[in-house]
mmCIF file of C-alpha atoms in Angstrom:
data_model
loop_
_atom_site.group_PDB
_atom_site.id
_atom_site.type_symbol
_atom_site.label_atom_id
_atom_site.label_comp_id
_atom_site.label_asym_id
_atom_site.label_seq_id
_atom_site.Cartn_x
_atom_site.Cartn_y
_atom_site.Cartn_z
ATOM 1 C CA ASN E 1 -53.207 208.967 -11.514
ATOM 2 C CA GLY E 2 -49.980 209.666 -10.614
ATOM 3 C CA GLY E 3 -47.740 210.067 -7.345
ATOM 4 C CA LEU E 4 -47.506 212.356 -4.975
ATOM 5 C CA GLY E 5 -44.411 213.891 -3.531
ATOM 6 C CA ASN E 6 -43.964 216.081 -0.423
ATOM 7 C CA GLY E 7 -40.811 217.080 1.081
ATOM 8 C CA GLY E 8 -42.545 218.601 4.533
ATOM 9 C CA ASP E 9 -44.977 217.319 7.059
ATOM 10 C CA VAL E 10 -48.641 216.417 6.257
ATOM 11 C CA PHE E 11 -51.660 216.813 8.205
ATOM 12 C CA ILE E 12 -54.836 214.601 7.712
ATOM 13 C CA GLY E 13 -57.815 215.500 9.917
ATOM 14 C CA GLY E 14 -59.621 212.656 9.013
ATOM 15 C CA ASN E 15 -58.830 208.657 7.734
ATOM 16 C CA LEU E 16 -55.837 207.690 5.541
ATOM 17 C CA ASN E 17 -57.086 204.895 3.320
ATOM 18 C CA VAL E 18 -53.845 203.226 1.488
ATOM 19 C CA ALA E 19 -54.798 200.730 -1.216
ATOM 20 C CA GLY E 20 -51.290 199.868 -1.988
ATOM 21 C CA THR E 21 -48.108 199.103 0.424
ATOM 22 C CA PRO E 22 -47.325 201.713 2.580
ATOM 23 C CA ASN E 23 -43.524 202.267 3.134
ATOM 24 C CA PHE E 24 -42.572 204.783 5.851
ATOM 25 C CA GLY E 25 -38.848 203.880 5.332
ATOM 26 C CA ALA E 26 -36.898 204.782 8.668
ATOM 27 C CA GLN E 27 -39.402 207.254 9.768
ATOM 28 C CA THR E 28 -41.427 207.405 12.776
ATOM 29 C CA ALA E 29 -45.089 207.450 12.552
ATOM 30 C CA THR E 30 -47.081 209.248 15.972
ATOM 31 C CA GLY E 31 -50.612 209.750 16.621
ATOM 32 C CA SER E 32 -53.546 207.825 17.513
ATOM 33 C CA ASP E 33 -54.300 204.191 17.296
ATOM 34 C CA MET E 34 -53.660 202.448 13.801
ATOM 35 C CA VAL E 35 -55.576 199.946 12.845
ATOM 36 C CA LEU E 36 -54.737 197.377 9.823
ATOM 37 C CA THR E 37 -57.189 195.105 8.427
ATOM 38 C CA GLY E 38 -54.434 193.564 6.215
ATOM 39 C CA THR E 39 -51.324 191.765 6.831
ATOM 40 C CA LEU E 40 -48.609 193.636 8.325
ATOM 41 C CA GLU E 41 -44.948 192.704 7.380
ATOM 42 C CA VAL E 42 -41.306 193.932 8.516
ATOM 43 C CA GLN E 43 -38.829 193.023 6.323
ATOM 44 C CA ASN E 44 -35.937 194.183 8.487
ATOM 45 C CA VAL E 45 -34.203 191.219 9.978
ATOM 46 C CA THR E 46 -32.395 192.526 13.258
ATOM 47 C CA ALA E 47 -32.290 189.903 15.644
ATOM 48 C CA ALA E 48 -33.625 190.703 19.182
ATOM 49 C CA THR E 49 -30.771 190.637 21.705
ATOM 50 C CA SER E 50 -32.822 192.732 24.523
ATOM 51 C CA ALA E 51 -36.072 194.366 25.194
ATOM 52 C CA THR E 52 -34.875 197.528 23.545
ATOM 53 C CA ALA E 53 -33.376 195.472 20.314
ATOM 54 C CA GLY E 54 -34.842 194.010 17.523
ATOM 55 C CA SER E 55 -37.262 194.240 14.056
ATOM 56 C CA VAL E 56 -40.200 195.323 16.331
ATOM 57 C CA LYS E 57 -40.100 197.002 19.487
ATOM 58 C CA PHE E 58 -42.923 197.885 21.997
ATOM 59 C CA ALA E 59 -42.883 200.172 24.679
ATOM 60 C CA GLY E 60 -45.831 198.567 26.117
ATOM 61 C CA GLY E 61 -47.339 195.272 26.380
ATOM 62 C CA LEU E 62 -48.439 192.915 23.396
ATOM 63 C CA ALA E 63 -51.522 191.699 23.125
ATOM 64 C CA ILE E 64 -52.534 188.583 20.401
ATOM 65 C CA ALA E 65 -55.856 187.053 19.927
ATOM 66 C CA ASN E 66 -54.473 184.233 17.993
ATOM 67 C CA ASN E 67 -51.777 181.711 17.652
ATOM 68 C CA ILE E 68 -48.005 182.756 17.498
ATOM 69 C CA TRP E 69 -45.516 180.877 15.457
ATOM 70 C CA MET E 70 -41.743 181.416 16.445
ATOM 71 C CA ALA E 71 -38.821 180.350 14.255
ATOM 72 C CA GLY E 72 -36.342 181.024 16.453
ATOM 73 C CA PRO E 73 -35.784 180.791 20.312
ATOM 74 C CA ILE E 74 -37.951 182.695 22.957
ATOM 75 C CA ARG E 75 -36.291 184.141 25.631
ATOM 76 C CA VAL E 76 -37.910 185.797 28.838
ATOM 77 C CA GLN E 77 -35.647 187.992 30.551
ATOM 78 C CA GLU E 78 -36.957 190.103 33.483
ATOM 79 C CA ALA E 79 -35.175 192.657 35.234
ATOM 80 C CA ALA E 80 -36.262 191.076 38.385
ATOM 81 C CA PRO E 81 -36.882 187.345 37.497
ATOM 82 C CA THR E 82 -40.172 186.028 38.929
ATOM 83 C CA VAL E 83 -40.226 182.777 40.817
ATOM 84 C CA SER E 84 -42.921 180.387 40.245
ATOM 85 C CA ASP E 85 -44.662 179.100 43.527
ATOM 86 C CA SER E 86 -48.000 178.386 41.705
ATOM 87 C CA THR E 87 -49.838 177.912 38.501
ATOM 88 C CA THR E 88 -50.417 181.556 38.327
ATOM 89 C CA THR E 89 -46.814 182.909 38.941
ATOM 90 C CA GLY E 90 -43.629 182.814 37.446
ATOM 91 C CA SER E 91 -41.948 184.339 34.143
ATOM 92 C CA ILE E 92 -43.980 182.329 31.835
ATOM 93 C CA VAL E 93 -47.935 181.502 32.910
ATOM 94 C CA THR E 94 -50.199 179.497 30.597
ATOM 95 C CA ASP E 95 -53.814 178.720 31.044
ATOM 96 C CA GLY E 96 -53.335 175.226 29.145
ATOM 97 C CA GLY E 97 -50.798 172.537 29.172
ATOM 98 C CA LEU E 98 -47.287 172.372 27.750
ATOM 99 C CA GLY E 99 -46.036 170.234 25.221
ATOM 100 C CA VAL E 100 -41.916 169.711 24.388
ATOM 101 C CA LEU E 101 -40.539 167.741 21.927
ATOM 102 C CA LEU E 102 -37.168 167.655 23.216
ATOM 103 C CA ASP E 103 -35.039 167.491 26.396
ATOM 104 C CA THR E 104 -36.186 170.078 29.054
ATOM 105 C CA PHE E 105 -33.456 171.401 31.547
ATOM 106 C CA ILE E 106 -34.704 172.968 34.887
ATOM 107 C CA GLY E 107 -32.109 174.719 36.876
ATOM 108 C CA GLY E 108 -34.350 175.161 40.144
ATOM 109 C CA LYS E 109 -36.908 172.684 41.870
ATOM 110 C CA ALA E 110 -40.020 171.276 39.981
ATOM 111 C CA GLU E 111 -43.325 171.297 41.868
ATOM 112 C CA VAL E 112 -46.114 169.088 40.551
ATOM 113 C CA THR E 113 -49.268 168.991 42.121
ATOM 114 C CA GLY E 114 -50.792 166.146 39.924
ATOM 115 C CA ASN E 115 -49.416 162.652 38.652
ATOM 116 C CA ILE E 116 -46.253 162.378 36.775
ATOM 117 C CA LYS E 117 -46.229 159.898 33.903
ATOM 118 C CA THR E 118 -43.353 158.922 32.098
ATOM 119 C CA LEU E 119 -43.788 157.122 28.920
ATOM 120 C CA ALA E 120 -39.745 155.933 28.783
ATOM 121 C CA ASN E 121 -37.233 155.512 31.630
ATOM 122 C CA LEU E 122 -37.042 158.058 34.305
ATOM 123 C CA GLU E 123 -33.593 158.800 35.442
ATOM 124 C CA VAL E 124 -32.805 160.604 38.927
ATOM 125 C CA THR E 125 -29.161 161.569 39.732
ATOM 126 C CA GLY E 126 -29.749 163.173 42.971
ATOM 127 C CA THR E 127 -31.629 162.282 46.245
ATOM 128 C CA SER E 128 -35.066 161.585 45.957
ATOM 129 C CA THR E 129 -37.687 162.070 49.150
ATOM 130 C CA LEU E 130 -41.209 160.891 48.784
ATOM 131 C CA THR E 131 -43.468 161.943 51.153
ATOM 132 C CA GLY E 132 -46.355 159.811 49.929
ATOM 133 C CA ILE E 133 -46.693 155.794 49.203
ATOM 134 C CA ALA E 134 -44.529 154.690 46.313
ATOM 135 C CA THR E 135 -46.153 152.052 44.259
ATOM 136 C CA VAL E 136 -44.359 149.528 41.375
ATOM 137 C CA ILE E 137 -46.920 148.225 39.136
ATOM 138 C CA ASP E 138 -44.509 145.854 37.505
ATOM 139 C CA THR E 139 -44.787 142.347 38.316
ATOM 140 C CA THR E 140 -41.061 141.016 37.146
ATOM 141 C CA GLU E 141 -40.099 138.129 39.478
ATOM 142 C CA SER E 142 -36.559 138.565 41.025
ATOM 143 C CA ALA E 143 -34.048 135.772 40.338
ATOM 144 C CA SER E 144 -30.723 137.874 41.383
ATOM 145 C CA THR E 145 -29.778 141.041 42.568
ATOM 146 C CA THR E 146 -30.197 142.467 39.043
ATOM 147 C CA THR E 147 -33.927 141.652 38.222
ATOM 148 C CA GLY E 148 -36.906 142.251 39.458
ATOM 149 C CA SER E 149 -39.611 145.136 39.651
ATOM 150 C CA LEU E 150 -37.408 147.146 42.037
ATOM 151 C CA ILE E 151 -33.912 147.106 41.726
ATOM 152 C CA ALA E 152 -31.047 148.883 44.297
ATOM 153 C CA SER E 153 -27.220 149.115 43.495
ATOM 154 C CA GLY E 154 -26.746 149.784 47.350
ATOM 155 C CA GLY E 155 -28.304 148.772 50.367
ATOM 156 C CA LEU E 156 -31.934 148.925 51.890
ATOM 157 C CA GLY E 157 -32.822 150.576 54.748
ATOM 158 C CA VAL E 158 -36.263 149.981 56.022
ATOM 159 C CA VAL E 159 -37.347 151.468 59.598
ATOM 160 C CA LYS E 160 -40.564 149.845 60.081
ATOM 161 C CA LYS E 161 -42.042 146.318 58.995
ATOM 162 C CA ALA E 162 -41.455 144.636 55.834
ATOM 163 C CA TYR E 163 -43.850 141.976 54.459
ATOM 164 C CA ILE E 164 -42.753 140.001 51.433
ATOM 165 C CA GLY E 165 -45.696 137.681 49.856
ATOM 166 C CA SER E 166 -43.234 135.244 48.093
ATOM 167 C CA ASP E 167 -39.748 133.427 48.555
ATOM 168 C CA ALA E 168 -37.265 135.331 49.919
ATOM 169 C CA SER E 169 -33.348 134.740 48.930
ATOM 170 C CA ILE E 170 -30.403 135.802 50.802
ATOM 171 C CA ALA E 171 -27.072 135.441 49.278
ATOM 172 C CA GLY E 172 -25.165 136.538 52.276
ATOM 173 C CA ALA E 173 -25.465 136.309 55.868
ATOM 174 C CA ALA E 174 -28.728 137.314 57.903
ATOM 175 C CA SER E 175 -28.249 139.143 60.971
ATOM 176 C CA ILE E 176 -31.564 139.363 63.258
ATOM 177 C CA THR E 177 -31.309 141.468 66.275
ATOM 178 C CA GLY E 178 -35.120 140.643 67.495
ATOM 179 C CA VAL E 179 -37.537 138.275 67.845
ATOM 180 C CA THR E 180 -38.030 135.716 65.077
ATOM 181 C CA SER E 181 -41.735 133.929 64.331
ATOM 182 C CA ILE E 182 -42.091 130.982 62.247
ATOM 183 C CA ALA E 183 -45.957 130.873 61.434
ATOM 184 C CA ALA E 184 -45.542 127.854 59.568
ATOM 185 C CA SER E 185 -46.853 124.465 61.162
ATOM 186 C CA THR E 186 -45.158 121.703 58.807
ATOM 187 C CA VAL E 187 -44.116 118.813 60.735
ATOM 188 C CA ALA E 188 -40.544 117.794 60.190
ATOM 189 C CA THR E 189 -40.160 113.921 59.070
ATOM 190 C CA ASN E 190 -36.288 114.162 58.084
ATOM 191 C CA THR E 191 -33.560 116.675 57.846
ATOM 192 C CA THR E 192 -34.899 118.435 54.806
ATOM 193 C CA SER E 193 -38.380 119.154 56.019
ATOM 194 C CA GLY E 194 -40.072 121.142 58.691
ATOM 195 C CA SER E 195 -40.829 124.792 59.527
ATOM 196 C CA LEU E 196 -37.077 125.612 59.935
ATOM 197 C CA ILE E 197 -34.566 123.760 58.091
ATOM 198 C CA ASN E 198 -30.783 124.166 58.772
#
């Protein structure tokens, strides 16, 4: 009914069943696999600053069958950082999605094989290159240089044809170096009517 105190080594050839809380202090427990059916609590509060410092240290990998809840930041620091060039490579690989509540900063390029959907504004400070078709589904009419579905603070360069389905207003001079075709066939009855009015 009392306790057991031993100043030397203890070897147990069979199982060791502990009904209470085991306290190893600063000692090292070695041997075969250890199976815990209850909760493992580590009261040491050493912050992790590397792969060899922290409250819990593993020389090998860590396999977890359920959720992980972290109250602090997570940092992956490899000796040689793995560059991601697919969904199965990189320092962090997940089979599911990724949900981020706050801002995300990516120091390298971001490659997306599927669609990108933004629920708010999209701000791009660098040069954007699109290899596919860019479609703007907003239908805002343009009444000035600051209104419309597509607004550019600078000029617009188009290598091939441009088709405008409604009116085109030009506030400055228009310079045409090629042939101009007017498909309208309105008959002029005065100086303010006809296919071309000057």
